[in-house]
mmCIF file with all atom_site columns, N, CA and C in Angstrom:
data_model
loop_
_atom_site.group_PDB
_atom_site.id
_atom_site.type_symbol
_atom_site.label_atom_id
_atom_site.label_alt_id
_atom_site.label_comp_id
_atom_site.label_asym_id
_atom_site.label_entity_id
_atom_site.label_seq_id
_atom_site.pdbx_PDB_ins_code
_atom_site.Cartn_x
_atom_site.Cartn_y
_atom_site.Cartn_z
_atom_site.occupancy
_atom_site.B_iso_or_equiv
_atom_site.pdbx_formal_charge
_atom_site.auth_seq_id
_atom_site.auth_comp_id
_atom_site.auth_asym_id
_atom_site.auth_atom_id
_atom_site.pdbx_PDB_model_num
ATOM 1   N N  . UNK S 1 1  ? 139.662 157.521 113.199 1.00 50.00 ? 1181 UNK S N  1
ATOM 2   C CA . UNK S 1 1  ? 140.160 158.846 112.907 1.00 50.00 ? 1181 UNK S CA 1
ATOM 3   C C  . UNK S 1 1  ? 139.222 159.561 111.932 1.00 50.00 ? 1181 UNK S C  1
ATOM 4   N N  . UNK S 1 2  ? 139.065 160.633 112.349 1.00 51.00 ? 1182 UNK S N  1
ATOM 5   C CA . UNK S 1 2  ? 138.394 161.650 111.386 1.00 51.00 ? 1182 UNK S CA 1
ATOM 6   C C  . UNK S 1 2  ? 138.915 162.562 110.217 1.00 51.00 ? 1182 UNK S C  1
ATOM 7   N N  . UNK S 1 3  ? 138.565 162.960 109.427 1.00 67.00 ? 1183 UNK S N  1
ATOM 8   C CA . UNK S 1 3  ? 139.176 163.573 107.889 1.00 67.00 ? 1183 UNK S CA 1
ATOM 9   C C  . UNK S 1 3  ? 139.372 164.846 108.770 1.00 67.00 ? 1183 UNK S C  1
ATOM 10  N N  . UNK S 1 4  ? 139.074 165.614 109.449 1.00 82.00 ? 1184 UNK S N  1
ATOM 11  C CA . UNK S 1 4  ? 139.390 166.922 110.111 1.00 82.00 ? 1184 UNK S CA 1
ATOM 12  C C  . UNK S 1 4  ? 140.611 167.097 110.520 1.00 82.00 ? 1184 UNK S C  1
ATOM 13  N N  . UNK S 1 5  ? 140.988 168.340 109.768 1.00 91.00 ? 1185 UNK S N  1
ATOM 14  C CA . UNK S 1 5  ? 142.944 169.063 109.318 1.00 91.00 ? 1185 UNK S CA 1
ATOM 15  C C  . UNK S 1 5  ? 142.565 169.018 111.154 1.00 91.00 ? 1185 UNK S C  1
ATOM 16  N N  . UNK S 1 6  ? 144.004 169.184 111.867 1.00 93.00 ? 1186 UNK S N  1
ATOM 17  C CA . UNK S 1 6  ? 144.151 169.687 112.925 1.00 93.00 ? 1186 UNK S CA 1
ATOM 18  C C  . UNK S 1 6  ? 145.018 170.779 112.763 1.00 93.00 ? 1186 UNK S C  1
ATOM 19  N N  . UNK S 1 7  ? 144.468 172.002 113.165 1.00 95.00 ? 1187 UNK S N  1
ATOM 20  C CA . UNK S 1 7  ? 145.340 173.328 113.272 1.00 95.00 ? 1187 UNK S CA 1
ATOM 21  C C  . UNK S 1 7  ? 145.894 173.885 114.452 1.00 95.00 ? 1187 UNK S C  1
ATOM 22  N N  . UNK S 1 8  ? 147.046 174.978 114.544 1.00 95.00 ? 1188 UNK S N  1
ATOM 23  C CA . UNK S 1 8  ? 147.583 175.092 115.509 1.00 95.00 ? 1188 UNK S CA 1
ATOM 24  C C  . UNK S 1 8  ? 146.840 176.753 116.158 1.00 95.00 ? 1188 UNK S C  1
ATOM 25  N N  . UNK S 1 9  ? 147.000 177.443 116.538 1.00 95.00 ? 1189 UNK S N  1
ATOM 26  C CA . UNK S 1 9  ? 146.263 178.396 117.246 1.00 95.00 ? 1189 UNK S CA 1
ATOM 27  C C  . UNK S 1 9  ? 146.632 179.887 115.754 1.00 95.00 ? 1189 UNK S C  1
ATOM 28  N N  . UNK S 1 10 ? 147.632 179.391 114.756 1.00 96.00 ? 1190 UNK S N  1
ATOM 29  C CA . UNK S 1 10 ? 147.717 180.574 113.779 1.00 96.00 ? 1190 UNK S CA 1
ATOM 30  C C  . UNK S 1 10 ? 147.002 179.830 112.632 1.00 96.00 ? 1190 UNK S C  1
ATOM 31  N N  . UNK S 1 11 ? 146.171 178.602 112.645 1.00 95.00 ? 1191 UNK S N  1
ATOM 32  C CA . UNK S 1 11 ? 146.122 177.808 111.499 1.00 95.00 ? 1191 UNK S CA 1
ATOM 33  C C  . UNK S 1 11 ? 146.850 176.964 110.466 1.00 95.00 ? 1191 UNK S C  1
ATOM 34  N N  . UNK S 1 12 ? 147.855 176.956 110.853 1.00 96.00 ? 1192 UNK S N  1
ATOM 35  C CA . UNK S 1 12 ? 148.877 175.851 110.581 1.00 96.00 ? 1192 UNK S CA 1
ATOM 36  C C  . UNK S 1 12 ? 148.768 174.693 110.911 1.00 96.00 ? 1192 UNK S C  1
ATOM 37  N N  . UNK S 1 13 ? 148.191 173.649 109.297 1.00 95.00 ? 1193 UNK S N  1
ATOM 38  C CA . UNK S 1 13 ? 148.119 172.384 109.543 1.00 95.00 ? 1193 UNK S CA 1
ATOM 39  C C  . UNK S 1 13 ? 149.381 171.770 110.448 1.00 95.00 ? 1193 UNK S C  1
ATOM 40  N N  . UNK S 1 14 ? 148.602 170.410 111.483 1.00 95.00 ? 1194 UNK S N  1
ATOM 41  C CA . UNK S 1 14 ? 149.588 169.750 112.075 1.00 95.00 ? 1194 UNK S CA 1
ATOM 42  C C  . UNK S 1 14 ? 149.485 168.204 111.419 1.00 95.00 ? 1194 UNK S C  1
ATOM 43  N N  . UNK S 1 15 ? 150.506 167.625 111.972 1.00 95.00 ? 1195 UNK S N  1
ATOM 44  C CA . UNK S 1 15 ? 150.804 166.086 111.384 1.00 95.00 ? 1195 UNK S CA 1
ATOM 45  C C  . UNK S 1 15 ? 151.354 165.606 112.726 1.00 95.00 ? 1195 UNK S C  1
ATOM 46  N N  . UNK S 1 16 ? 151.117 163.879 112.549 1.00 95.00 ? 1196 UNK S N  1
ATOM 47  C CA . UNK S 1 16 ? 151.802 162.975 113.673 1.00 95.00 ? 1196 UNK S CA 1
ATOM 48  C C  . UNK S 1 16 ? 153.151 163.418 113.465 1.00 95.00 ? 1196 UNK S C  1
ATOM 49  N N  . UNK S 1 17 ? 154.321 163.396 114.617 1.00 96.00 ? 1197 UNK S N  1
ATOM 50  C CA . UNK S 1 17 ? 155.592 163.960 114.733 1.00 96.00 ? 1197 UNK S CA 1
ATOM 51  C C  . UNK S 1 17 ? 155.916 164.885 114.692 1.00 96.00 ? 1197 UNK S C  1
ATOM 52  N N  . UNK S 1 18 ? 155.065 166.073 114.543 1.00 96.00 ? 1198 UNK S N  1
ATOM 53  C CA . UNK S 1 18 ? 155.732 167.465 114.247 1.00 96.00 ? 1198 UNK S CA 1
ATOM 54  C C  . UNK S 1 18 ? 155.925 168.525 115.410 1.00 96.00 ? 1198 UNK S C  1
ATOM 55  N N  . UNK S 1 19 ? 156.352 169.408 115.622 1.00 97.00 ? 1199 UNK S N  1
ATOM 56  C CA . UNK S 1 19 ? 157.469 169.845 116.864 1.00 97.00 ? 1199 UNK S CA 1
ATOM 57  C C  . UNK S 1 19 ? 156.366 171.214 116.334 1.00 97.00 ? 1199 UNK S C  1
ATOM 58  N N  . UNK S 1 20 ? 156.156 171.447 118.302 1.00 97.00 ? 1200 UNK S N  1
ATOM 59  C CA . UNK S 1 20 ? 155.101 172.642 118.550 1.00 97.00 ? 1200 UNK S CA 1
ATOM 60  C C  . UNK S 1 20 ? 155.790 173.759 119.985 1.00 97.00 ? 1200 UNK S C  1
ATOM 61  N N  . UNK S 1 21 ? 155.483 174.671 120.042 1.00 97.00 ? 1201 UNK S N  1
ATOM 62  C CA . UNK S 1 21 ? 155.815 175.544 120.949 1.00 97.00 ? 1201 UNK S CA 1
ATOM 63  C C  . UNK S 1 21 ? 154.743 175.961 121.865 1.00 97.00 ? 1201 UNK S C  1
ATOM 64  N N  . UNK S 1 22 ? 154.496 176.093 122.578 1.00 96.00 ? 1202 UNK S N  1
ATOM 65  C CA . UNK S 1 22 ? 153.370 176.400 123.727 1.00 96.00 ? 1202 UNK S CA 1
ATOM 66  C C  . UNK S 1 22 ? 153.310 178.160 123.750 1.00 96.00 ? 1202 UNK S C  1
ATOM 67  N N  . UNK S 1 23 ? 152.133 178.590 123.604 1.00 97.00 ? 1203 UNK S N  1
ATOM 68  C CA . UNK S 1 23 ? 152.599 180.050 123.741 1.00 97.00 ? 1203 UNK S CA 1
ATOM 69  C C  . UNK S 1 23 ? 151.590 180.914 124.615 1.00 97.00 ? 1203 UNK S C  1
ATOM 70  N N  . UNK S 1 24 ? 151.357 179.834 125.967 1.00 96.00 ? 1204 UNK S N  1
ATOM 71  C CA . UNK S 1 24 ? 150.877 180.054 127.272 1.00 96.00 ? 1204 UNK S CA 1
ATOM 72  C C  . UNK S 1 24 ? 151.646 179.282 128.248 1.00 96.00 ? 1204 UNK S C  1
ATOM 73  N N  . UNK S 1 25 ? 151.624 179.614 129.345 1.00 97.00 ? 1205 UNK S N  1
ATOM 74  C CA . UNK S 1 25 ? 151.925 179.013 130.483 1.00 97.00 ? 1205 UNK S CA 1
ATOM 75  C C  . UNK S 1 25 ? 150.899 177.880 130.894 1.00 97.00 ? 1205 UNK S C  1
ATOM 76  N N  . UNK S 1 26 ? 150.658 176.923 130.564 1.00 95.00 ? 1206 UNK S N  1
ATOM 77  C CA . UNK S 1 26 ? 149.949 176.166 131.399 1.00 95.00 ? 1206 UNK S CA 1
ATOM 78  C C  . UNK S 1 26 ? 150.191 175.069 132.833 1.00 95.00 ? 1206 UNK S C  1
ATOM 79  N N  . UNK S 1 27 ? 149.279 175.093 133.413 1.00 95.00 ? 1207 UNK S N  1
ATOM 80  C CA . UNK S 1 27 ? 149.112 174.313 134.548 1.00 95.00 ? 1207 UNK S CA 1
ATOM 81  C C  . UNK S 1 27 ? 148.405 173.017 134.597 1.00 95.00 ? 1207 UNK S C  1
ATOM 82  N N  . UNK S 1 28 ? 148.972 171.698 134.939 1.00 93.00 ? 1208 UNK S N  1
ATOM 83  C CA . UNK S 1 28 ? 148.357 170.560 134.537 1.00 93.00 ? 1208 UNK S CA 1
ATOM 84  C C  . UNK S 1 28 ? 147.842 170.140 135.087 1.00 93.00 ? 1208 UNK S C  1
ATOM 85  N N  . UNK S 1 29 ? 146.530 169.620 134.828 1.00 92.00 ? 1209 UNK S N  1
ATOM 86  C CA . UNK S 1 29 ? 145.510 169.074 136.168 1.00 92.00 ? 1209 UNK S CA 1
ATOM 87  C C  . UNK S 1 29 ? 146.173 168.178 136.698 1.00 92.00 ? 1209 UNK S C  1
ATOM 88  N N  . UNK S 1 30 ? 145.952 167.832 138.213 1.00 90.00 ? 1210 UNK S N  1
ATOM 89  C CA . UNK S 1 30 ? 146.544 166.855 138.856 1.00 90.00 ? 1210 UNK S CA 1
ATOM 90  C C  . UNK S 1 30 ? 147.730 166.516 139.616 1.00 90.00 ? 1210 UNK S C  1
ATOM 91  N N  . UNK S 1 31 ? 148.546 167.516 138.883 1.00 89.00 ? 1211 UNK S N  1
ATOM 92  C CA . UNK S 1 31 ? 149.646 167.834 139.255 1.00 89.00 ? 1211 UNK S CA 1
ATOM 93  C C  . UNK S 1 31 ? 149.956 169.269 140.234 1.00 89.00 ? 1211 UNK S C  1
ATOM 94  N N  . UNK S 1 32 ? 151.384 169.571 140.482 1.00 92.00 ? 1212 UNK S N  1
ATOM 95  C CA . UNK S 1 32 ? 151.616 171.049 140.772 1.00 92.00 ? 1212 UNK S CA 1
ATOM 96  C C  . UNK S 1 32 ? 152.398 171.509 139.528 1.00 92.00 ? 1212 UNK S C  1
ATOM 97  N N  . UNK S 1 33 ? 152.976 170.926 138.314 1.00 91.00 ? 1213 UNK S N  1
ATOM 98  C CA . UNK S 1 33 ? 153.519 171.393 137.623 1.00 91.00 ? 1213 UNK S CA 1
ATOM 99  C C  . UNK S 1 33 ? 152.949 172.589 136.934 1.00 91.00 ? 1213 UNK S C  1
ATOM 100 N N  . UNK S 1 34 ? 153.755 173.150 136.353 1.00 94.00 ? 1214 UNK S N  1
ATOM 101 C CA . UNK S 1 34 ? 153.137 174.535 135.391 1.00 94.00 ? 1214 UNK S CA 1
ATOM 102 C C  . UNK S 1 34 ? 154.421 174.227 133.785 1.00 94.00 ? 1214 UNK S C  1
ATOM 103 N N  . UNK S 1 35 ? 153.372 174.040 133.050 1.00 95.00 ? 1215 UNK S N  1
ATOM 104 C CA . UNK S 1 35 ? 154.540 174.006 131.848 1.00 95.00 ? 1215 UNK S CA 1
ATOM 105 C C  . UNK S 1 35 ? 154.536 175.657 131.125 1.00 95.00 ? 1215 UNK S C  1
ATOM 106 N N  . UNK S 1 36 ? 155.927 175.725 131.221 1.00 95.00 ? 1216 UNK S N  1
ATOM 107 C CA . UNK S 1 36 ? 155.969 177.127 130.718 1.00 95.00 ? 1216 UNK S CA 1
ATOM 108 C C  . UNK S 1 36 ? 155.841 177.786 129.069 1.00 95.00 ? 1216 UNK S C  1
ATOM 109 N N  . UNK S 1 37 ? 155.830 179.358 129.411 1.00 97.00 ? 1217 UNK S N  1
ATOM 110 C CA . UNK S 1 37 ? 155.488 179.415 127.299 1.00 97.00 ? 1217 UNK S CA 1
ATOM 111 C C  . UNK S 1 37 ? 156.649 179.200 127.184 1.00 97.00 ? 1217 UNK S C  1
ATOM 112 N N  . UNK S 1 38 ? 156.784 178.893 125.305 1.00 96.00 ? 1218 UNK S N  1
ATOM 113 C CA . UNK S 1 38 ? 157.815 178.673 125.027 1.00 96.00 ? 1218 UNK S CA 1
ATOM 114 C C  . UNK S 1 38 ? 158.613 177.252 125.081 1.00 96.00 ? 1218 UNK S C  1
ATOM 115 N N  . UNK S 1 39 ? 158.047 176.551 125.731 1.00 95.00 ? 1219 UNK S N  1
ATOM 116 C CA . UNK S 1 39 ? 158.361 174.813 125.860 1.00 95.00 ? 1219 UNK S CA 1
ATOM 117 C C  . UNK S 1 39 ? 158.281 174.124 124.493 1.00 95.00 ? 1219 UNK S C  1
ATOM 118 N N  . UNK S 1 40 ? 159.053 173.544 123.981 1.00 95.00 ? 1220 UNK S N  1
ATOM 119 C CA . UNK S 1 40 ? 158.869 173.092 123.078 1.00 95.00 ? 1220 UNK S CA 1
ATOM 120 C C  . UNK S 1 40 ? 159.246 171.393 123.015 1.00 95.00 ? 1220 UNK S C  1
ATOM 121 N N  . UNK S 1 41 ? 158.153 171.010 122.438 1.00 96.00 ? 1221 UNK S N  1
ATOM 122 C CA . UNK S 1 41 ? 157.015 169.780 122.612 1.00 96.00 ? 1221 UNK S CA 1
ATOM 123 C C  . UNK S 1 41 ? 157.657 168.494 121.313 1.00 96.00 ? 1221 UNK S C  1
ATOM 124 N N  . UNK S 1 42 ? 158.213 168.195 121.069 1.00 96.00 ? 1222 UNK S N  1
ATOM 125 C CA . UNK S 1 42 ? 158.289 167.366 120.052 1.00 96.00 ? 1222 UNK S CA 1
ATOM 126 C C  . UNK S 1 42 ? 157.841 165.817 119.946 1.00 96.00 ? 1222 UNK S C  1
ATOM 127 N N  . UNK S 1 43 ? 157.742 165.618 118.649 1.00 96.00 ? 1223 UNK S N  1
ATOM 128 C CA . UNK S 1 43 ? 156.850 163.892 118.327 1.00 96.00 ? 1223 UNK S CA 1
ATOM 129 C C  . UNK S 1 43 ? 155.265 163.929 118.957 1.00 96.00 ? 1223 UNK S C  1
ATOM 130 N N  . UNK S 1 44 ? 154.514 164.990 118.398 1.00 96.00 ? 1224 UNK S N  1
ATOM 131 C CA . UNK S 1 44 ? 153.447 164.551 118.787 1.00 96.00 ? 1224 UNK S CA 1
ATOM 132 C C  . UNK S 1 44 ? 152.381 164.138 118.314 1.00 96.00 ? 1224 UNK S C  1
ATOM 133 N N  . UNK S 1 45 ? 151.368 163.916 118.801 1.00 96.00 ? 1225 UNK S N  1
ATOM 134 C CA . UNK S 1 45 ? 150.621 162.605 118.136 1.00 96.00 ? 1225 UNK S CA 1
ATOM 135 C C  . UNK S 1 45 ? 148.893 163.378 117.975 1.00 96.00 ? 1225 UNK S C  1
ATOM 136 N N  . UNK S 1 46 ? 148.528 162.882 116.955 1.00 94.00 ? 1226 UNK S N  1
ATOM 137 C CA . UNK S 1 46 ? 146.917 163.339 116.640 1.00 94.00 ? 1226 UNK S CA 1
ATOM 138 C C  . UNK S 1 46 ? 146.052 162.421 117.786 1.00 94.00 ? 1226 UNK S C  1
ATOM 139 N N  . UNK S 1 47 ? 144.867 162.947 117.714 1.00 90.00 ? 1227 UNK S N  1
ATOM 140 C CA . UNK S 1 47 ? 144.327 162.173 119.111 1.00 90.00 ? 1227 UNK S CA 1
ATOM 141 C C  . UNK S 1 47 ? 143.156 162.246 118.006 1.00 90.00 ? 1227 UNK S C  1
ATOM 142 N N  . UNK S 1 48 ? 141.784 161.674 118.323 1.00 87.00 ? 1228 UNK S N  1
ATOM 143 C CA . UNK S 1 48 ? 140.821 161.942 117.628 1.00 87.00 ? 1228 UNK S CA 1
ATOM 144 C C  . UNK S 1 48 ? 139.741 163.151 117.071 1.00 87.00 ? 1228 UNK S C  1
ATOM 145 N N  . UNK S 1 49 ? 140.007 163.859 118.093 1.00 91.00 ? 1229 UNK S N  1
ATOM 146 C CA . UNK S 1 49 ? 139.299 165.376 118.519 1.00 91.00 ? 1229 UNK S CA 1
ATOM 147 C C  . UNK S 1 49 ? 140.084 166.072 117.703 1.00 91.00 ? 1229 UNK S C  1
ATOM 148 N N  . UNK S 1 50 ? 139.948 167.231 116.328 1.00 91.00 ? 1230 UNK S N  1
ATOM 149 C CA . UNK S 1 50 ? 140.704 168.200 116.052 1.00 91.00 ? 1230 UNK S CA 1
ATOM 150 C C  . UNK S 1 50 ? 141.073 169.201 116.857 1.00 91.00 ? 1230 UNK S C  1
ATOM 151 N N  . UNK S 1 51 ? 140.292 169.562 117.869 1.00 94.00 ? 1231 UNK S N  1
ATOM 152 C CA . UNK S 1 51 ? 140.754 170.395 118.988 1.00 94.00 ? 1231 UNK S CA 1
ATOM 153 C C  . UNK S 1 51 ? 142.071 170.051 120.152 1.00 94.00 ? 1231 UNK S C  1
ATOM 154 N N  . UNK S 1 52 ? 142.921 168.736 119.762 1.00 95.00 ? 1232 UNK S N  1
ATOM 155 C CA . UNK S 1 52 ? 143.733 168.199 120.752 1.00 95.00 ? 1232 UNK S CA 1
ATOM 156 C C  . UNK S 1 52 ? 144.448 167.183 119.866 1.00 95.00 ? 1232 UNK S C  1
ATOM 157 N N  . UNK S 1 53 ? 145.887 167.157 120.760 1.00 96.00 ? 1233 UNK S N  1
ATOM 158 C CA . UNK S 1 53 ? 146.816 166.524 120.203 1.00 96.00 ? 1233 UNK S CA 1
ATOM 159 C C  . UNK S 1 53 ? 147.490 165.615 121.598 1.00 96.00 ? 1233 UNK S C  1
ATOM 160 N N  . UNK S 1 54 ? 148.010 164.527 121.857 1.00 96.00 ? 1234 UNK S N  1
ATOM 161 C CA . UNK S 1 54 ? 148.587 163.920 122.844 1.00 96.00 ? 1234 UNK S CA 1
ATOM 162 C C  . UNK S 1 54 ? 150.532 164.096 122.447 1.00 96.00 ? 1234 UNK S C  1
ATOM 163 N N  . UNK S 1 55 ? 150.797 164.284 123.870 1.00 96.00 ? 1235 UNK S N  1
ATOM 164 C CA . UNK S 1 55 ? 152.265 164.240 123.880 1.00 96.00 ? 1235 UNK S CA 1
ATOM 165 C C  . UNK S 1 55 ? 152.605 163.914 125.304 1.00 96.00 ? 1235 UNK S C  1
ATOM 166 N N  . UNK S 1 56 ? 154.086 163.639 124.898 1.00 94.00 ? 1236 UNK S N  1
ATOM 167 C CA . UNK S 1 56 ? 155.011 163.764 126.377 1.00 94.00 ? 1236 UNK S CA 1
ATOM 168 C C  . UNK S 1 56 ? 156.242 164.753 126.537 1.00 94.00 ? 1236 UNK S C  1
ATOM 169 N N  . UNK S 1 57 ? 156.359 165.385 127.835 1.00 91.00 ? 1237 UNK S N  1
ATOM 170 C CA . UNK S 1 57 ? 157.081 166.700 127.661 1.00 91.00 ? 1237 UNK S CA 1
ATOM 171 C C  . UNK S 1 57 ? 158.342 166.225 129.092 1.00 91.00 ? 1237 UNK S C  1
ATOM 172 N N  . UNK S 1 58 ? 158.774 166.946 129.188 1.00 89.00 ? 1238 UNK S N  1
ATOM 173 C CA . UNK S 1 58 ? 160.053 166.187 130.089 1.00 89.00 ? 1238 UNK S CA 1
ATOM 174 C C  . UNK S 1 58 ? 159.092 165.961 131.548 1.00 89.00 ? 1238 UNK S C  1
ATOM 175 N N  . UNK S 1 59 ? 158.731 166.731 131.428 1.00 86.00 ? 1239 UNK S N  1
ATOM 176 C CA . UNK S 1 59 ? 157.994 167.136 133.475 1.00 86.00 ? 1239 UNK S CA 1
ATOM 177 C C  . UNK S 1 59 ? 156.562 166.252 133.109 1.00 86.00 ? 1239 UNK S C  1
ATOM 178 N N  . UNK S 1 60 ? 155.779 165.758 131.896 1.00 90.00 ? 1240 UNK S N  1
ATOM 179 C CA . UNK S 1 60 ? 154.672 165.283 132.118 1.00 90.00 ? 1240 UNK S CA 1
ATOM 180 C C  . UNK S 1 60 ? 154.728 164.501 131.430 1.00 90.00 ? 1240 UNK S C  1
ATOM 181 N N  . UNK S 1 61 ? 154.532 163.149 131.562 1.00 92.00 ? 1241 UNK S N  1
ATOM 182 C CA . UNK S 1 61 ? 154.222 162.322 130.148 1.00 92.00 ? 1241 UNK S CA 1
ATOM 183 C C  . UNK S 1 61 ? 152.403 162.081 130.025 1.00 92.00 ? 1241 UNK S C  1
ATOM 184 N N  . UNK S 1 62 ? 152.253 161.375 128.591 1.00 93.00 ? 1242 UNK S N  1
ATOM 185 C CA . UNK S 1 62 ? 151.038 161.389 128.409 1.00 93.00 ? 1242 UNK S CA 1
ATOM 186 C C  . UNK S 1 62 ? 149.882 162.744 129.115 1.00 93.00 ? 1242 UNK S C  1
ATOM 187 N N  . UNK S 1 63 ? 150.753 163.671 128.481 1.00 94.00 ? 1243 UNK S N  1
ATOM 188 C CA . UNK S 1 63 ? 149.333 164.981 128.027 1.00 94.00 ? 1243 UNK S CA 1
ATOM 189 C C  . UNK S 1 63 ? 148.589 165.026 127.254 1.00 94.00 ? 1243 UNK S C  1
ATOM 190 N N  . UNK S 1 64 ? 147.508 165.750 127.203 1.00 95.00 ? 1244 UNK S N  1
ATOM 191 C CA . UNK S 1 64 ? 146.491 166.286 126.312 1.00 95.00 ? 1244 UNK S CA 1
ATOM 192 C C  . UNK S 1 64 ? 146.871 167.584 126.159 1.00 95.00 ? 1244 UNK S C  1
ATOM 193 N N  . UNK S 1 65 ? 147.323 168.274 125.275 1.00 95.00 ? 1245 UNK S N  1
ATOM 194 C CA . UNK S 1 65 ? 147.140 169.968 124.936 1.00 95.00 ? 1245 UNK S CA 1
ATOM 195 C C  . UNK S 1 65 ? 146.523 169.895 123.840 1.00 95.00 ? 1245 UNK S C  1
ATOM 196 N N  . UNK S 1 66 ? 145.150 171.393 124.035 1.00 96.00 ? 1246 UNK S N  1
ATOM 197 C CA . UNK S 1 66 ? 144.527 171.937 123.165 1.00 96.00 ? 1246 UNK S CA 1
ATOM 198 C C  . UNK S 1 66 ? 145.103 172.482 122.414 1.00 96.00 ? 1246 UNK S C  1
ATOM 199 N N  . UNK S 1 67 ? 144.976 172.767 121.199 1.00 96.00 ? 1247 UNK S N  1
ATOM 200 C CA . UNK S 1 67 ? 145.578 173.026 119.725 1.00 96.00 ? 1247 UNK S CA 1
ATOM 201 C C  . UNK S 1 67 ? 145.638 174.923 120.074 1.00 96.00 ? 1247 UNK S C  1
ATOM 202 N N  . UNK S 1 68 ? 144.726 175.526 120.559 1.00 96.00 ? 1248 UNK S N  1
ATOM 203 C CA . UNK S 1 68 ? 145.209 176.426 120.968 1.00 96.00 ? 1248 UNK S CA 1
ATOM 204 C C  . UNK S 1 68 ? 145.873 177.138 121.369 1.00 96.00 ? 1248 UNK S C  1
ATOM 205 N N  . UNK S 1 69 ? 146.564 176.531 122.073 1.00 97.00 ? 1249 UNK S N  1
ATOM 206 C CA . UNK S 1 69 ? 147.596 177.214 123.180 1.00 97.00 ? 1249 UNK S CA 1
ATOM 207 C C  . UNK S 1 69 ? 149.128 176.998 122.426 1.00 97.00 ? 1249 UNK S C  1
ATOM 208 N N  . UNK S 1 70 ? 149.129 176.190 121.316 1.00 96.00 ? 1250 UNK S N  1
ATOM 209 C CA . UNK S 1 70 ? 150.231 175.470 120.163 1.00 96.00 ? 1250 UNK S CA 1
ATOM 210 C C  . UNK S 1 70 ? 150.422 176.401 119.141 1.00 96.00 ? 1250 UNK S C  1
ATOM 211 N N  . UNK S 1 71 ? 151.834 176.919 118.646 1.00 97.00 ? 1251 UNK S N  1
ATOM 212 C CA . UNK S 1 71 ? 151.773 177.060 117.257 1.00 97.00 ? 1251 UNK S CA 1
ATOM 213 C C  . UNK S 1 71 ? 153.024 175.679 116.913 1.00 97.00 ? 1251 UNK S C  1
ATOM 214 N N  . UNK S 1 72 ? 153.042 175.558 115.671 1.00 96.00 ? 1252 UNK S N  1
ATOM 215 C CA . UNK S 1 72 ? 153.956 175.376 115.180 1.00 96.00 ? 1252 UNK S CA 1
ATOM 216 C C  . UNK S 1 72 ? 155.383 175.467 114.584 1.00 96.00 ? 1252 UNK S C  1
ATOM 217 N N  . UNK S 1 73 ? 156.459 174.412 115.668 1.00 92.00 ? 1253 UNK S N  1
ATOM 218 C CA . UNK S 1 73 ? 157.837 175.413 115.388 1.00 92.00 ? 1253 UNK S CA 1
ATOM 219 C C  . UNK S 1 73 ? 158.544 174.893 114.245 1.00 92.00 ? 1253 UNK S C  1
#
């Protein structure tokens, strides 16, 4: 793990477990799903990359979402 804060798309430090909101529609590779804005994401986990966080959401388990598309709820 790296010393690098992970931020959410307003700059709001994140932490392992903390509950995020999506505030795009995304579409998941591989799938046909589309997770919608507004989904909200809880228990999720730092990954190594500050640009990304790993989670599981009802319709996908084991995602990658970019910190971008995240604020913090």
């Amino acid at each position: 793990m790296t010393d690098a804060i992970v931020r959410d798309s307003n700059g709001t430090p994140l932490n392992d477990g903390d509950s995020v909101t999506l505030i795009k529609d995304l579409k998941v590779k591989g799938t046909s799903e589309t997770i919608k804005r507004g989904t909200l994401v809880k228990n999720i986990r730092l990954s190594g990359n500050p640009g990304e966080i790993e989670c599981n959401t009802k319709q996908v388990k084991g995602l990658v979402l970019k910190t971008e598309f995240l604020k913090k709820a």
